Amino acid sequence: MTQTAAAVPGRAIALWGWPLVVIRLAALLATLLVSLAAYYLIAIFTRTNPAPRVFLRAVAAISGLRISIHGPRPAARSVLLANHVSWLDVPALAGTTGTAFVAHDGLADFGPLRWLCELNDTIFVARHERRSVAAQIEQVRNAIADTGSLTIFPEGTTSDGTGLLPFKSSLLSAVEANCDDLAIQPVWLDYGPRVADMAWVGEEPGQDNFLRILARWKPLHLTLHFLPPLTAEQRADRKTIARHAREAIERAMAE
């Protein structure tokens, strides 16, 4: 979760929002159980398992997210660099592209959540110790072999969606050493003019934000802007990658 200059405090859920929360939670649980059964059944026959993608697509739909797509779809082997606004970013991108993700190891403190993330080939980056570049490269290769693409949120946390936080090039170290045969593509997640109303920022607990979004009767609209992949010159090293990816998303936001 983030600390931004324009933090939006959590809001109490209206009484008429709770029935929708209950319905959506029940639908999410049922979808999870069916998807887990499908995952382990399909895993017997293939390494490329579509169940996580289908599950996450369903999570986005059940949560009231309506997704549209603009720009060129990711290449078969690609690294996506996206701005980060909400927990909905993950089901939206994964449900659309099948991508895996890079995440801080703090996300894995809750065992069941780590287990679910690992089913989608999530790569956890330790906060208090630096893994060897060789180990990270191997994880990147495995994730891309399983899913075709990997998403990194270079801001390192969520913002209020009205601008961009600095991109942390350290998160791109493994990609820098393994990007010769990969397309590197910036992605702008555009929740529209009312993005600050749903963004997870400030001191709002994650659970509160999760329930607040489930309580919305009006759908949320998200446009995934897949921007042109970076050129060879724009990805000479991790700092160059971070700078050009951020500039590309900033230009798209300004248009």
CSV table of C-alpha atoms in Angstrom, one decimal:
chain,number,residue,atom,x,y,z
A,1,MET,CA,0.0,0.0,0.0
A,2,THR,CA,1.2,3.5,-0.6
A,3,GLN,CA,1.8,6.8,1.0
A,4,THR,CA,1.1,9.6,-1.5
A,5,ALA,CA,0.7,13.4,-1.3
A,6,ALA,CA,-3.0,13.1,-2.1
A,7,ALA,CA,-4.0,10.2,0.1
A,8,VAL,CA,-7.6,9.3,0.1
A,9,PRO,CA,-9.0,8.2,3.5
A,10,GLY,CA,-11.1,5.0,3.8
A,11,ARG,CA,-14.8,5.4,3.6
A,12,ALA,CA,-17.5,3.6,5.6
A,13,ILE,CA,-19.6,1.2,3.5
A,14,ALA,CA,-23.2,2.2,3.2
A,15,LEU,CA,-25.8,-0.1,4.6
A,16,TRP,CA,-27.2,-1.0,1.1
A,17,GLY,CA,-23.7,-2.0,0.0
A,18,TRP,CA,-23.3,-4.9,2.4
A,19,PRO,CA,-25.7,-7.3,0.6
A,20,LEU,CA,-23.6,-6.8,-2.6
A,21,VAL,CA,-20.4,-7.5,-0.6
A,22,VAL,CA,-21.9,-10.8,0.7
A,23,ILE,CA,-23.1,-11.9,-2.8
A,24,ARG,CA,-19.7,-11.1,-4.3
A,25,LEU,CA,-17.7,-12.8,-1.6
A,26,ALA,CA,-19.8,-15.9,-2.0
A,27,ALA,CA,-19.3,-15.8,-5.8
A,28,LEU,CA,-15.5,-15.3,-5.3
A,29,LEU,CA,-15.3,-18.3,-3.0
A,30,ALA,CA,-17.3,-20.6,-5.3
A,31,THR,CA,-15.1,-19.5,-8.2
A,32,LEU,CA,-12.0,-20.2,-6.2
A,33,LEU,CA,-13.0,-23.7,-5.3
A,34,VAL,CA,-14.0,-24.6,-8.9
A,35,SER,CA,-10.8,-23.0,-10.2
A,36,LEU,CA,-8.6,-24.9,-7.8
A,37,ALA,CA,-10.2,-28.2,-8.8
A,38,ALA,CA,-9.7,-27.4,-12.4
A,39,TYR,CA,-6.1,-26.3,-11.9
A,40,TYR,CA,-5.0,-29.5,-10.3
A,41,LEU,CA,-6.8,-31.6,-12.9
A,42,ILE,CA,-5.4,-29.7,-15.8
A,43,ALA,CA,-1.9,-29.8,-14.2
A,44,ILE,CA,-1.7,-33.5,-14.8
A,45,PHE,CA,-1.8,-33.0,-18.6
A,46,THR,CA,0.1,-29.7,-19.2
A,47,ARG,CA,2.5,-27.2,-17.7
A,48,THR,CA,0.7,-24.2,-19.3
A,49,ASN,CA,-2.3,-24.1,-17.0
A,50,PRO,CA,-5.1,-21.7,-18.0
A,51,ALA,CA,-7.0,-22.0,-14.7
A,52,PRO,CA,-5.3,-19.0,-13.0
A,53,ARG,CA,-6.0,-16.8,-15.9
A,54,VAL,CA,-9.7,-17.8,-16.0
A,55,PHE,CA,-10.0,-17.4,-12.3
A,56,LEU,CA,-8.5,-13.9,-12.2
A,57,ARG,CA,-10.6,-12.9,-15.1
A,58,ALA,CA,-13.6,-14.0,-13.1
A,59,VAL,CA,-12.4,-12.1,-10.0
A,60,ALA,CA,-12.3,-8.9,-12.0
A,61,ALA,CA,-15.8,-9.4,-13.4
A,62,ILE,CA,-17.3,-10.4,-10.1
A,63,SER,CA,-15.7,-7.4,-8.5
A,64,GLY,CA,-17.6,-5.1,-10.9
A,65,LEU,CA,-14.6,-4.3,-13.2
A,66,ARG,CA,-15.3,-3.7,-16.9
A,67,ILE,CA,-12.2,-3.8,-19.0
A,68,SER,CA,-11.4,-2.4,-22.5
A,69,ILE,CA,-8.2,-2.7,-24.4
A,70,HIS,CA,-6.3,-0.1,-26.4
A,71,GLY,CA,-3.0,-0.6,-28.3
A,72,PRO,CA,-1.0,-3.6,-29.4
A,73,ARG,CA,-1.4,-6.8,-27.4
A,74,PRO,CA,1.7,-8.1,-25.7
A,75,ALA,CA,4.1,-10.3,-27.6
A,76,ALA,CA,4.3,-14.0,-26.9
A,77,ARG,CA,7.3,-13.5,-24.7
A,78,SER,CA,7.2,-10.1,-22.9
A,79,VAL,CA,7.7,-8.1,-19.8
A,80,LEU,CA,5.0,-5.5,-19.0
A,81,LEU,CA,5.9,-2.4,-16.9
A,82,ALA,CA,2.7,-0.9,-15.5
A,83,ASN,CA,1.5,1.8,-13.2
A,84,HIS,CA,0.0,0.5,-10.0
A,85,VAL,CA,-3.3,1.8,-8.5
A,86,SER,CA,-5.3,-1.1,-7.0
A,87,TRP,CA,-5.4,-4.8,-6.2
A,88,LEU,CA,-7.7,-5.0,-9.2
A,89,ASP,CA,-4.6,-4.3,-11.4
A,90,VAL,CA,-3.6,-8.0,-10.9
A,91,PRO,CA,-6.8,-9.8,-12.0
A,92,ALA,CA,-7.3,-7.2,-14.8
A,93,LEU,CA,-3.8,-7.8,-16.3
A,94,ALA,CA,-3.6,-11.5,-15.6
A,95,GLY,CA,-7.1,-12.2,-16.8
A,96,THR,CA,-6.4,-10.3,-20.0
A,97,THR,CA,-2.9,-11.5,-20.8
A,98,GLY,CA,-2.2,-14.5,-18.6
A,99,THR,CA,0.8,-12.7,-17.1
A,100,ALA,CA,2.7,-13.6,-14.0
A,101,PHE,CA,3.9,-10.9,-11.5
A,102,VAL,CA,6.8,-9.7,-9.5
A,103,ALA,CA,5.8,-8.9,-5.9
A,104,HIS,CA,7.5,-7.9,-2.7
A,105,ASP,CA,7.9,-10.7,-0.2
A,106,GLY,CA,5.6,-8.9,2.3
A,107,LEU,CA,2.7,-10.0,0.2
A,108,ALA,CA,3.6,-13.6,1.1
A,109,ASP,CA,3.4,-13.1,4.9
A,110,PHE,CA,-0.1,-14.7,4.7
A,111,GLY,CA,0.5,-18.3,3.8
A,112,PRO,CA,-2.7,-19.0,1.8
A,113,LEU,CA,-2.2,-15.8,-0.3
A,114,ARG,CA,1.4,-16.8,-1.1
A,115,TRP,CA,0.2,-20.2,-2.2
A,116,LEU,CA,-2.4,-18.7,-4.5
A,117,CYS,CA,0.1,-16.3,-5.9
A,118,GLU,CA,2.6,-19.1,-6.6
A,119,LEU,CA,-0.1,-20.9,-8.6
A,120,ASN,CA,0.2,-18.0,-11.0
A,121,ASP,CA,4.1,-18.2,-11.0
A,122,THR,CA,4.5,-15.0,-8.9
A,123,ILE,CA,8.1,-14.1,-8.2
A,124,PHE,CA,8.7,-12.8,-4.7
A,125,VAL,CA,11.5,-10.2,-4.2
A,126,ALA,CA,13.0,-10.2,-0.7
A,127,ARG,CA,13.0,-6.8,1.0
A,128,HIS,CA,15.7,-7.5,3.5
A,129,GLU,CA,18.2,-9.5,1.5
A,130,ARG,CA,19.3,-9.3,-2.1
A,131,ARG,CA,18.8,-12.5,-4.1
A,132,SER,CA,21.5,-13.3,-6.6
A,133,VAL,CA,20.9,-12.0,-10.1
A,134,ALA,CA,21.3,-15.6,-11.3
A,135,ALA,CA,18.4,-16.8,-9.1
A,136,GLN,CA,16.2,-14.0,-10.2
A,137,ILE,CA,17.0,-14.6,-13.9
A,138,GLU,CA,16.0,-18.3,-13.4
A,139,GLN,CA,12.7,-17.2,-11.8
A,140,VAL,CA,12.0,-14.8,-14.7
A,141,ARG,CA,12.7,-17.5,-17.2
A,142,ASN,CA,10.5,-20.0,-15.4
A,143,ALA,CA,7.6,-17.6,-15.1
A,144,ILE,CA,7.7,-16.6,-18.7
A,145,ALA,CA,8.0,-20.2,-19.8
A,146,ASP,CA,4.8,-21.0,-17.9
A,147,THR,CA,2.7,-17.9,-18.7
A,148,GLY,CA,4.4,-16.1,-21.7
A,149,SER,CA,4.7,-12.8,-19.9
A,150,LEU,CA,5.7,-11.2,-16.6
A,151,THR,CA,4.4,-7.9,-15.1
A,152,ILE,CA,6.4,-5.6,-12.9
A,153,PHE,CA,5.0,-2.5,-11.1
A,154,PRO,CA,8.1,-0.3,-11.1
A,155,GLU,CA,6.6,2.2,-8.7
A,156,GLY,CA,6.9,-0.5,-6.1
A,157,THR,CA,3.6,0.4,-4.5
A,158,THR,CA,0.2,1.8,-5.4
A,159,SER,CA,-0.5,5.5,-6.2
A,160,ASP,CA,-3.7,7.5,-6.5
A,161,GLY,CA,-3.8,7.0,-10.2
A,162,THR,CA,-3.6,10.7,-11.1
A,163,GLY,CA,0.1,10.7,-11.6
A,164,LEU,CA,3.2,8.4,-11.4
A,165,LEU,CA,5.5,7.7,-8.5
A,166,PRO,CA,9.2,7.3,-9.3
A,167,PHE,CA,10.1,4.0,-11.1
A,168,LYS,CA,12.5,1.9,-9.1
A,169,SER,CA,15.0,0.5,-11.5
A,170,SER,CA,16.2,-2.0,-8.9
A,171,LEU,CA,13.1,-4.0,-9.6
A,172,LEU,CA,14.3,-4.5,-13.2
A,173,SER,CA,17.7,-6.0,-12.4
A,174,ALA,CA,16.7,-9.5,-13.4
A,175,VAL,CA,15.0,-8.3,-16.6
A,176,GLU,CA,18.1,-6.2,-17.5
A,177,ALA,CA,20.2,-9.4,-17.6
A,178,ASN,CA,17.6,-11.5,-19.4
A,179,CYS,CA,15.8,-9.2,-21.9
A,180,ASP,CA,17.5,-9.8,-25.2
A,181,ASP,CA,14.8,-12.1,-26.4
A,182,LEU,CA,11.9,-10.4,-24.6
A,183,ALA,CA,9.6,-7.5,-25.6
A,184,ILE,CA,9.5,-4.9,-22.9
A,185,GLN,CA,6.2,-3.0,-23.1
A,186,PRO,CA,4.8,-0.1,-20.9
A,187,VAL,CA,1.2,-0.4,-19.9
A,188,TRP,CA,-1.0,2.4,-18.6
A,189,LEU,CA,-3.9,1.3,-16.3
A,190,ASP,CA,-6.5,4.0,-16.8
A,191,TYR,CA,-9.4,3.9,-14.3
A,192,GLY,CA,-10.8,7.1,-15.6
A,193,PRO,CA,-11.4,10.6,-14.1
A,194,ARG,CA,-12.7,9.2,-10.7
A,195,VAL,CA,-9.7,6.9,-10.1
A,196,ALA,CA,-8.9,8.5,-6.8
A,197,ASP,CA,-12.2,7.3,-5.4
A,198,MET,CA,-11.2,3.7,-5.6
A,199,ALA,CA,-7.4,3.8,-5.4
A,200,TRP,CA,-5.7,2.1,-2.5
A,201,VAL,CA,-3.6,4.8,-0.9
A,202,GLY,CA,-2.7,6.5,2.4
A,203,GLU,CA,-3.5,4.7,5.6
A,204,GLU,CA,-6.5,2.7,4.4
A,205,PRO,CA,-6.1,-1.0,5.3
A,206,GLY,CA,-6.1,-3.4,2.4
A,207,GLN,CA,-9.2,-5.2,3.7
A,208,ASP,CA,-11.2,-2.0,3.9
A,209,ASN,CA,-10.3,-1.1,0.3
A,210,PHE,CA,-11.2,-4.6,-0.9
A,211,LEU,CA,-14.6,-4.5,0.8
A,212,ARG,CA,-15.2,-0.9,-0.3
A,213,ILE,CA,-14.8,-1.9,-4.0
A,214,LEU,CA,-17.0,-5.0,-3.6
A,215,ALA,CA,-19.7,-2.7,-2.2
A,216,ARG,CA,-19.9,-0.5,-5.3
A,217,TRP,CA,-23.1,-0.9,-7.2
A,218,LYS,CA,-21.8,1.1,-10.2
A,219,PRO,CA,-19.2,-0.8,-12.3
A,220,LEU,CA,-15.6,0.3,-12.5
A,221,HIS,CA,-14.2,0.9,-15.9
A,222,LEU,CA,-10.6,0.2,-16.7
A,223,THR,CA,-8.8,0.8,-20.0
A,224,LEU,CA,-5.6,-1.2,-20.5
A,225,HIS,CA,-3.4,1.0,-22.8
A,226,PHE,CA,-0.7,-1.3,-24.2
A,227,LEU,CA,1.9,1.2,-25.4
A,228,PRO,CA,4.5,0.5,-28.1
A,229,PRO,CA,7.4,-1.8,-26.8
A,230,LEU,CA,10.6,-0.2,-26.0
A,231,THR,CA,13.3,0.0,-28.7
A,232,ALA,CA,16.7,-1.6,-28.3
A,233,GLU,CA,18.2,1.8,-27.5
A,234,GLN,CA,15.5,2.4,-24.8
A,235,ARG,CA,16.4,-0.7,-22.9
A,236,ALA,CA,20.2,-0.5,-22.8
A,237,ASP,CA,20.2,-1.0,-19.0
A,238,ARG,CA,17.7,-1.1,-16.1
A,239,LYS,CA,17.8,2.7,-15.5
A,240,THR,CA,17.2,3.4,-19.1
A,241,ILE,CA,14.3,0.9,-19.2
A,242,ALA,CA,12.7,2.6,-16.1
A,243,ARG,CA,13.1,6.1,-17.5
A,244,HIS,CA,11.7,5.4,-20.9
A,245,ALA,CA,8.8,3.2,-19.6
A,246,ARG,CA,7.8,6.0,-17.2
A,247,GLU,CA,8.0,8.6,-19.9
A,248,ALA,CA,5.9,6.6,-22.2
A,249,ILE,CA,3.1,6.2,-19.6
A,250,GLU,CA,3.3,9.9,-18.7
A,251,ARG,CA,2.8,10.8,-22.3
A,252,ALA,CA,-0.2,8.6,-22.6
A,253,MET,CA,-1.7,10.0,-19.4
A,254,ALA,CA,-1.2,13.6,-20.8
A,255,GLU,CA,-2.9,12.9,-24.1
